[in-house]
PDB file of C-alpha atoms in Angstrom:
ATOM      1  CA  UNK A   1      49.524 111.622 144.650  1.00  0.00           C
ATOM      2  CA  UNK A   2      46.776 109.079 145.260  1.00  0.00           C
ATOM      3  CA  UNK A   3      45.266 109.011 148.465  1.00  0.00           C
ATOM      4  CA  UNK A   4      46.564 105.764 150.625  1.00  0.00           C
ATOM      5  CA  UNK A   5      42.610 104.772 150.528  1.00  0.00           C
ATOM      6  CA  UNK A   6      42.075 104.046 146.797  1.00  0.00           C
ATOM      7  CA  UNK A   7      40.589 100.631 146.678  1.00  0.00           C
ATOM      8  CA  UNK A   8      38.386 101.602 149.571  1.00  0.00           C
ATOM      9  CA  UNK A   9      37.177 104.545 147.188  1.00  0.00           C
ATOM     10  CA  UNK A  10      37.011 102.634 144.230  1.00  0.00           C
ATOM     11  CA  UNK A  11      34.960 100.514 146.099  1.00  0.00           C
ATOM     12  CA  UNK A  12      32.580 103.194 147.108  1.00  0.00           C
ATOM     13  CA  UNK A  13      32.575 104.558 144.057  1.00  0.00           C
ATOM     14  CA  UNK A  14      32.586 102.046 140.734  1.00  0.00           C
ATOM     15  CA  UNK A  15      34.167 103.523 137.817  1.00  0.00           C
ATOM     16  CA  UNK A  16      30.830 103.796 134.772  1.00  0.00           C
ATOM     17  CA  UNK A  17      30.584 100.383 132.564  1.00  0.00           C
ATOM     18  CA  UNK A  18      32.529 100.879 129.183  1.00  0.00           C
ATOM     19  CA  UNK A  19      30.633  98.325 127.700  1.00  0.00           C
ATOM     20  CA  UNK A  20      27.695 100.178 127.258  1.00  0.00           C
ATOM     21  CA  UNK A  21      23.662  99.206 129.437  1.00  0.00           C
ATOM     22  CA  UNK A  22      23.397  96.214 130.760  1.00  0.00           C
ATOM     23  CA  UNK A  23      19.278  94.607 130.493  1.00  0.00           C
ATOM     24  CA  UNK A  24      17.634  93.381 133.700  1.00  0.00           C
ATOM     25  CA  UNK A  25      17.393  89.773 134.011  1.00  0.00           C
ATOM     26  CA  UNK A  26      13.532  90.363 134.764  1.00  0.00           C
ATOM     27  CA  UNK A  27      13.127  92.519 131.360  1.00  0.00           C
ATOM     28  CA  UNK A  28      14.730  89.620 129.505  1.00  0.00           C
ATOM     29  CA  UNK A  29      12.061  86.843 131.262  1.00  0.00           C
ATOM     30  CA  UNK A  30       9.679  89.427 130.114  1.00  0.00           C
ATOM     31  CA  UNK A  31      10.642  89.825 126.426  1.00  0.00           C
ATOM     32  CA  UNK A  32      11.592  85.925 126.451  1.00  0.00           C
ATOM     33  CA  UNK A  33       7.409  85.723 127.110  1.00  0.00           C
ATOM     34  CA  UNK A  34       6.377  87.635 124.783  1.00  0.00           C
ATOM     35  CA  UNK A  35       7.978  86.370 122.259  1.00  0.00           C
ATOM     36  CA  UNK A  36       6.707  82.890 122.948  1.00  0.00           C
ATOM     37  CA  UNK A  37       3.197  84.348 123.631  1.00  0.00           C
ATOM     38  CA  UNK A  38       3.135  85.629 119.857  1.00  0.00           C
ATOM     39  CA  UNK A  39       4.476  82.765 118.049  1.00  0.00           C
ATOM     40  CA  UNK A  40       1.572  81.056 120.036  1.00  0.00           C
ATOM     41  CA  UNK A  41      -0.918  83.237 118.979  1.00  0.00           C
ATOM     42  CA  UNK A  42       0.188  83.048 115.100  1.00  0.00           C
ATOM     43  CA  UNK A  43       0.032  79.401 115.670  1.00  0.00           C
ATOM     44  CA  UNK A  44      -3.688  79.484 117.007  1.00  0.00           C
ATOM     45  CA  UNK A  45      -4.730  82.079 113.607  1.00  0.00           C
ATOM     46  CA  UNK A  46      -3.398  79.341 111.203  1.00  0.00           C
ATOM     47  CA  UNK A  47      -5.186  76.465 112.754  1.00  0.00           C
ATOM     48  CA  UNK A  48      -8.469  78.629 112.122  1.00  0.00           C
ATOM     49  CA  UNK A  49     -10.773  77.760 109.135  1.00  0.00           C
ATOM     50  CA  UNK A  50     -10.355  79.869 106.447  1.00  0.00           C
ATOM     51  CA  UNK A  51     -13.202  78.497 104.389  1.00  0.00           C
ATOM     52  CA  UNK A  52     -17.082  79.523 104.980  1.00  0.00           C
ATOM     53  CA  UNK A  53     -18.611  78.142 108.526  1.00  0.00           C
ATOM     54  CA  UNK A  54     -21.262  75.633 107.144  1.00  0.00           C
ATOM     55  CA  UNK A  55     -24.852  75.844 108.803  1.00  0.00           C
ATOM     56  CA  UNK A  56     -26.813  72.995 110.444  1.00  0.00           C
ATOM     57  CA  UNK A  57     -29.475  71.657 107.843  1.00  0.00           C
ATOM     58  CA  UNK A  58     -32.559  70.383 109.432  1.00  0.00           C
ATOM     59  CA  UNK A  59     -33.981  66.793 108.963  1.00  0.00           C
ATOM     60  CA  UNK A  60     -36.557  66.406 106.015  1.00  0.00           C
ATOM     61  CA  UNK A  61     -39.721  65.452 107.003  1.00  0.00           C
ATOM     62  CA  UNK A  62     -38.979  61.541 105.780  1.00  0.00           C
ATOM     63  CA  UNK A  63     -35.577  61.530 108.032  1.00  0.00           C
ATOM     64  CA  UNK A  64     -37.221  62.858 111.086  1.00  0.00           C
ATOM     65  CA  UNK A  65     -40.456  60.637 110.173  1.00  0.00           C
ATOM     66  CA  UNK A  66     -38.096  57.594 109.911  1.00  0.00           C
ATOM     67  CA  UNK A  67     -35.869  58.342 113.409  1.00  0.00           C
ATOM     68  CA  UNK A  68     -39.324  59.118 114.919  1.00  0.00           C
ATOM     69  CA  UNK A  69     -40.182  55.382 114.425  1.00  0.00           C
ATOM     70  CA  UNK A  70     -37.175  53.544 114.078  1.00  0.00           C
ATOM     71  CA  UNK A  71     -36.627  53.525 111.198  1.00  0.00           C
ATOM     72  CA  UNK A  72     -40.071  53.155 109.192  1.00  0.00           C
ATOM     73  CA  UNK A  73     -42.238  56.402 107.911  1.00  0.00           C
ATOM     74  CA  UNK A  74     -45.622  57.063 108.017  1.00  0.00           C
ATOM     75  CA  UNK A  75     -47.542  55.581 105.395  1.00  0.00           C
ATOM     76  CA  UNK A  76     -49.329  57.065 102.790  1.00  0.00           C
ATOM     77  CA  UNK A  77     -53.298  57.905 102.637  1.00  0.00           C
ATOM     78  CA  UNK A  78     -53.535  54.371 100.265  1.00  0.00           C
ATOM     79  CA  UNK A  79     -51.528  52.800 102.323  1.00  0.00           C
ATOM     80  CA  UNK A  80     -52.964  53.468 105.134  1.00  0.00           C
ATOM     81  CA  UNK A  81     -56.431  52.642 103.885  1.00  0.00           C
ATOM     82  CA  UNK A  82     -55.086  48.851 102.613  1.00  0.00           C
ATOM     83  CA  UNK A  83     -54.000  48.759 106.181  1.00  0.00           C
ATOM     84  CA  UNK A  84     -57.161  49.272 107.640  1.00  0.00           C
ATOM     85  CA  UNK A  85     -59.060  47.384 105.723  1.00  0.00           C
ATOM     86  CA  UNK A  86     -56.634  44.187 106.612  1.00  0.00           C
ATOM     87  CA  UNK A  87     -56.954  44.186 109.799  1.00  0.00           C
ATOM     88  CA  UNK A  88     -61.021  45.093 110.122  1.00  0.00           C
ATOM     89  CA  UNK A  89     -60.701  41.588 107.930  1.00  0.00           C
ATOM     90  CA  UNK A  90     -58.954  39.893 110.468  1.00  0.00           C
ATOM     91  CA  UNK A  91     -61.170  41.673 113.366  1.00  0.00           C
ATOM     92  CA  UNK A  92     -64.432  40.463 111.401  1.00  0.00           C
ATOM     93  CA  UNK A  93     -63.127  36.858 111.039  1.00  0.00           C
ATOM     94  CA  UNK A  94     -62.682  36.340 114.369  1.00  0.00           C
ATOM     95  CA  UNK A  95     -66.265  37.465 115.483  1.00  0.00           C
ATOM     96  CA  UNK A  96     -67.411  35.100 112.665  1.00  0.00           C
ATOM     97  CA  UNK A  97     -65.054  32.212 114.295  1.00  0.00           C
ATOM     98  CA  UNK A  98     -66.797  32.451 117.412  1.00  0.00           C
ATOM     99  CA  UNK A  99     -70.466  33.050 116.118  1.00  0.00           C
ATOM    100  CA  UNK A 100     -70.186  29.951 114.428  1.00  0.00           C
ATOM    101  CA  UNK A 101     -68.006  28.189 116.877  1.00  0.00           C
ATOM    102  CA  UNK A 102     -65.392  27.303 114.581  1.00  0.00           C
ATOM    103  CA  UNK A 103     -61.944  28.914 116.079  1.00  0.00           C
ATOM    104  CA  UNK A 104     -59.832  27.592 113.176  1.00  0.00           C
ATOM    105  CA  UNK A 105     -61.771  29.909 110.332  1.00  0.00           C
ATOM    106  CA  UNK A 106     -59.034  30.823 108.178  1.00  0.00           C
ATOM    107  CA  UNK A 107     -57.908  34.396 107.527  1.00  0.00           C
ATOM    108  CA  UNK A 108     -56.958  35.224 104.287  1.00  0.00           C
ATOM    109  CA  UNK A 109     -55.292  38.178 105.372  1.00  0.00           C
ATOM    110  CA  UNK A 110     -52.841  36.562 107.762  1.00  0.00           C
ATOM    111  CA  UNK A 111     -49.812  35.034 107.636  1.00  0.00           C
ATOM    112  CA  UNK A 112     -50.569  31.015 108.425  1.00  0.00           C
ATOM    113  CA  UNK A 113     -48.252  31.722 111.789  1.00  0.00           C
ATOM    114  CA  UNK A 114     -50.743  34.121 112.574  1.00  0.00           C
ATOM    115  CA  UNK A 115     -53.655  32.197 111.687  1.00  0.00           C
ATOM    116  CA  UNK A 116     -52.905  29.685 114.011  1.00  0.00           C
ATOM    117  CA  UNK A 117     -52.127  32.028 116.809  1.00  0.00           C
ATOM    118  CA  UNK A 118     -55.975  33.357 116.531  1.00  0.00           C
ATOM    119  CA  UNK A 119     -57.245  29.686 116.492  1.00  0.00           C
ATOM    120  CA  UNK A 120     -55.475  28.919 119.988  1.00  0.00           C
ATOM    121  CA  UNK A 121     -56.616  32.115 121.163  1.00  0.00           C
ATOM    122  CA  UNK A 122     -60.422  31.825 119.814  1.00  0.00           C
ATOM    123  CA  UNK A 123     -60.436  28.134 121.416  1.00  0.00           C
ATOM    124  CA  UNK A 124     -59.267  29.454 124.620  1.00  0.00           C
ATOM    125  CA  UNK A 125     -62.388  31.922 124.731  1.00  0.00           C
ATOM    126  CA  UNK A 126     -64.857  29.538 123.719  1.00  0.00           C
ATOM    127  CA  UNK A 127     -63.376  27.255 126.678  1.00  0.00           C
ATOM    128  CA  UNK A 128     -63.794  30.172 129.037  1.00  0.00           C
ATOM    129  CA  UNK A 129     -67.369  30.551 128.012  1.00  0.00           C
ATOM    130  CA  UNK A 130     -67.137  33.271 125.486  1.00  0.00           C
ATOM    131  CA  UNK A 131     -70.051  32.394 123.212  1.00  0.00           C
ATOM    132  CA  UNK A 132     -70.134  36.328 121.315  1.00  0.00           C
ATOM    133  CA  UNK A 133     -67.988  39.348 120.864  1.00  0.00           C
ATOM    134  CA  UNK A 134     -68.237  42.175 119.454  1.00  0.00           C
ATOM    135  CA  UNK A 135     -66.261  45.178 118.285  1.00  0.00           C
ATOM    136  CA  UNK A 136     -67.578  48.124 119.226  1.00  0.00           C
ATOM    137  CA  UNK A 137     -65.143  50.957 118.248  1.00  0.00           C
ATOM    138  CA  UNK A 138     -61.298  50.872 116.708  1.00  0.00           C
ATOM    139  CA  UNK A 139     -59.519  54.217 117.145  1.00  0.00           C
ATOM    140  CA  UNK A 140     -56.849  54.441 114.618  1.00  0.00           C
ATOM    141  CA  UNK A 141     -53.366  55.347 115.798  1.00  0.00           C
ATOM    142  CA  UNK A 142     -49.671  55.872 113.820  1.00  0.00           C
ATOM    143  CA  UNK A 143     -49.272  53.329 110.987  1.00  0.00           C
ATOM    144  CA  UNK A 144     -45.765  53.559 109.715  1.00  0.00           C
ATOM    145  CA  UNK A 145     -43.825  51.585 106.723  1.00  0.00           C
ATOM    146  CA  UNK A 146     -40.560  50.005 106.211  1.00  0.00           C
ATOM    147  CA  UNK A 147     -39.640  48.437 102.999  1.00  0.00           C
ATOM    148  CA  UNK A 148     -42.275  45.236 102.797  1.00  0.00           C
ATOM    149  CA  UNK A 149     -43.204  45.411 107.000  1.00  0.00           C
ATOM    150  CA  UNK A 150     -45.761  47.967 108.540  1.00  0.00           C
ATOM    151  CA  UNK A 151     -47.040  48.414 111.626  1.00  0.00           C
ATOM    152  CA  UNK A 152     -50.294  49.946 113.288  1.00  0.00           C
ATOM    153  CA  UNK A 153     -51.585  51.329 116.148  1.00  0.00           C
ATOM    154  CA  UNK A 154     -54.869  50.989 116.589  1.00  0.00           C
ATOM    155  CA  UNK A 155     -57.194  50.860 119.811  1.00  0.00           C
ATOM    156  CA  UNK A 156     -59.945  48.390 119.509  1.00  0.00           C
ATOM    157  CA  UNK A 157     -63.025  48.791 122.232  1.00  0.00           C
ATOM    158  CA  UNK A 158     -64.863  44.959 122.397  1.00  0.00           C
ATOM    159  CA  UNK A 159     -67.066  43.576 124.254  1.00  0.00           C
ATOM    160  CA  UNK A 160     -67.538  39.567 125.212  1.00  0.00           C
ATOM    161  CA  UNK A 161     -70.651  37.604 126.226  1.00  0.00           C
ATOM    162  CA  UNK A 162     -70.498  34.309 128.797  1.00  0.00           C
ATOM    163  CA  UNK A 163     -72.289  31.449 128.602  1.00  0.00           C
ATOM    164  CA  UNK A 164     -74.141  33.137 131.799  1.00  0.00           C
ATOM    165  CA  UNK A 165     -75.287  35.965 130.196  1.00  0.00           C
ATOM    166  CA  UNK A 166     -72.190  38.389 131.726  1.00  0.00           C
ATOM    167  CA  UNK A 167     -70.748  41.260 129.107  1.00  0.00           C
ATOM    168  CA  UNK A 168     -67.467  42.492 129.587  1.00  0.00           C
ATOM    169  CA  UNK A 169     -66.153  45.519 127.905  1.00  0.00           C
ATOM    170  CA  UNK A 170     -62.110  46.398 127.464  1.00  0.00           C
ATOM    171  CA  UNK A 171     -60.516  48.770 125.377  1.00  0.00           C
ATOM    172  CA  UNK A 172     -56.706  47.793 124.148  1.00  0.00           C
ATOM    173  CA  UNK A 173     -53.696  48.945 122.714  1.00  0.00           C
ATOM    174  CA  UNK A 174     -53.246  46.836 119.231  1.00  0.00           C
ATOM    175  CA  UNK A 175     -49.800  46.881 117.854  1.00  0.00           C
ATOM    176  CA  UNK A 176     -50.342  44.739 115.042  1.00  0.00           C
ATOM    177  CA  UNK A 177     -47.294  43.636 112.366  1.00  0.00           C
ATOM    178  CA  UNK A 178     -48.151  43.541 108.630  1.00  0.00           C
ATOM    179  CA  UNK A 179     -46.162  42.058 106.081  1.00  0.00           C
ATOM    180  CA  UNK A 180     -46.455  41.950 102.220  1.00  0.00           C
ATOM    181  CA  UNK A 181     -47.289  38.212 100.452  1.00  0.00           C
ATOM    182  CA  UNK A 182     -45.912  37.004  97.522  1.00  0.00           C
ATOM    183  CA  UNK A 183     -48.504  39.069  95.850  1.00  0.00           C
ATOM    184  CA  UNK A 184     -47.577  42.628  97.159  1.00  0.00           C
ATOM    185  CA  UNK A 185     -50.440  42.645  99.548  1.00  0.00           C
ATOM    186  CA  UNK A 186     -50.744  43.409 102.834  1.00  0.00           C
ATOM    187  CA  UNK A 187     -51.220  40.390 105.572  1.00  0.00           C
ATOM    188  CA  UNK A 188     -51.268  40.452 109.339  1.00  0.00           C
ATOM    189  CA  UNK A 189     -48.085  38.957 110.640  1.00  0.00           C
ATOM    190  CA  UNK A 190     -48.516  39.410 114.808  1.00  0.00           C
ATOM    191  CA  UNK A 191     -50.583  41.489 117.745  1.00  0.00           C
ATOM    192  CA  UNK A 192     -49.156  42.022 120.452  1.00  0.00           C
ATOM    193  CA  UNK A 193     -51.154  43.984 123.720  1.00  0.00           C
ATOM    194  CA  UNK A 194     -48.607  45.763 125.062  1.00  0.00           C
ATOM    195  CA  UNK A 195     -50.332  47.344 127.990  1.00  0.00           C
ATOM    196  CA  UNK A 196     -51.689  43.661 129.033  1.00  0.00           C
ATOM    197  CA  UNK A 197     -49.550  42.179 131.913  1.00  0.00           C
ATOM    198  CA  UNK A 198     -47.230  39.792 130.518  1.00  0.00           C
ATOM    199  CA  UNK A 199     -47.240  41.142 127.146  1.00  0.00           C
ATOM    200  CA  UNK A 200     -44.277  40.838 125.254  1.00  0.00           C
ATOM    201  CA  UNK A 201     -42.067  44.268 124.461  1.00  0.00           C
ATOM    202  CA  UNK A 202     -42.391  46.176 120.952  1.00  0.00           C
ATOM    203  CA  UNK A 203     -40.059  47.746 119.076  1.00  0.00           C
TER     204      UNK A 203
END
């Protein structure tokens, strides 16, 4: 006979699952993971590159050249020399044009803007007294090209005489603009002093 306390033992004592094991909700959030975690990881190996990794080429010497001075490259030895030789024209012309007290000696390799910036500037020294000046040294600095516009660097050591016998010596920062004429040759388009208080801002 069964004992008058059989749900109590039943209770006590839970007849084995005929269904089979049962799988921890924790080991299912952990398998769920996993799962997810590979198809991520797949995911992540497709996006990769599968071609070869391509290497950084460095700048040729006319790119870096050109970034270097906004856009314009250092010209060439001839070049250079054509420069020069402009602006020890223009330099030369305006000793003569205040040697022979005529500020409004043309420059033949100027633009006309520029030739009639140096005749207001040449009148203004004779009114201040300048009666001589003279150029004493030019240090040449970069001269760069850009299509049919250059410009040079060049420091330029001169020294002025007064009408009371007074010399004063200065040495300056040229930053002078060349342009080519209708001719292909080089002409002096602007100076500026850029170290002069007041002076405009270069490029």
């Amino acid at each position: 006979m069964l004992p008058s306390n059989a749900p109590d033992w039943e209770a006590a004592n839970p007849p084995p699952n005929k269904g089979g094991p049962r799988i921890s909700a924790g080991l299912a959030v952990t398998l769920g993971l996993l799962i997810v975690l590979i198809g991520v990881i797949a995911f992540a190996v497709t996006r990769l590159p599968t071609g070869p990794v391509a290497r950084p080429t460095a700048p040729t010497p006319a790119a870096a050249g050109a970034a270097a001075t906004g856009g314009g490259v250092t010209a060439d030895a001839p070049t250079q020399q054509a420069i020069q030789d402009v602006i020890r024209n223009v330099d030369d012309a305006q000793v003569q044009a205040i040697a022979t007290n005529n500020p409004r000696l043309s420059i033949a390799t100027a633009t006309p803007e520029f030739n009639a910036e140096q005749a207001a500037g040449n009148q203004d020294l004779l009114d201040n007294g300048v009666t001589e000046v003279k150029l004493l040294n030019i240090e040449w600095g970069q001269i760069t090209v850009n299509g049919n516009s250059a410009n040079a660097t060049v420091y330029e050591t001169w020294t002025m005489t007064l009408d009371d016998g007074t010399t004063v010596q200065s040495r300056d920062r040229n930053i002078y603009t060349l342009v080519k004429d209708n001719s292909g040759n080089w002409v002096v388009q602007a100076d500026v002093h850029p170290d002069q208080p007041g002076a405009p801002p270069t490029n």
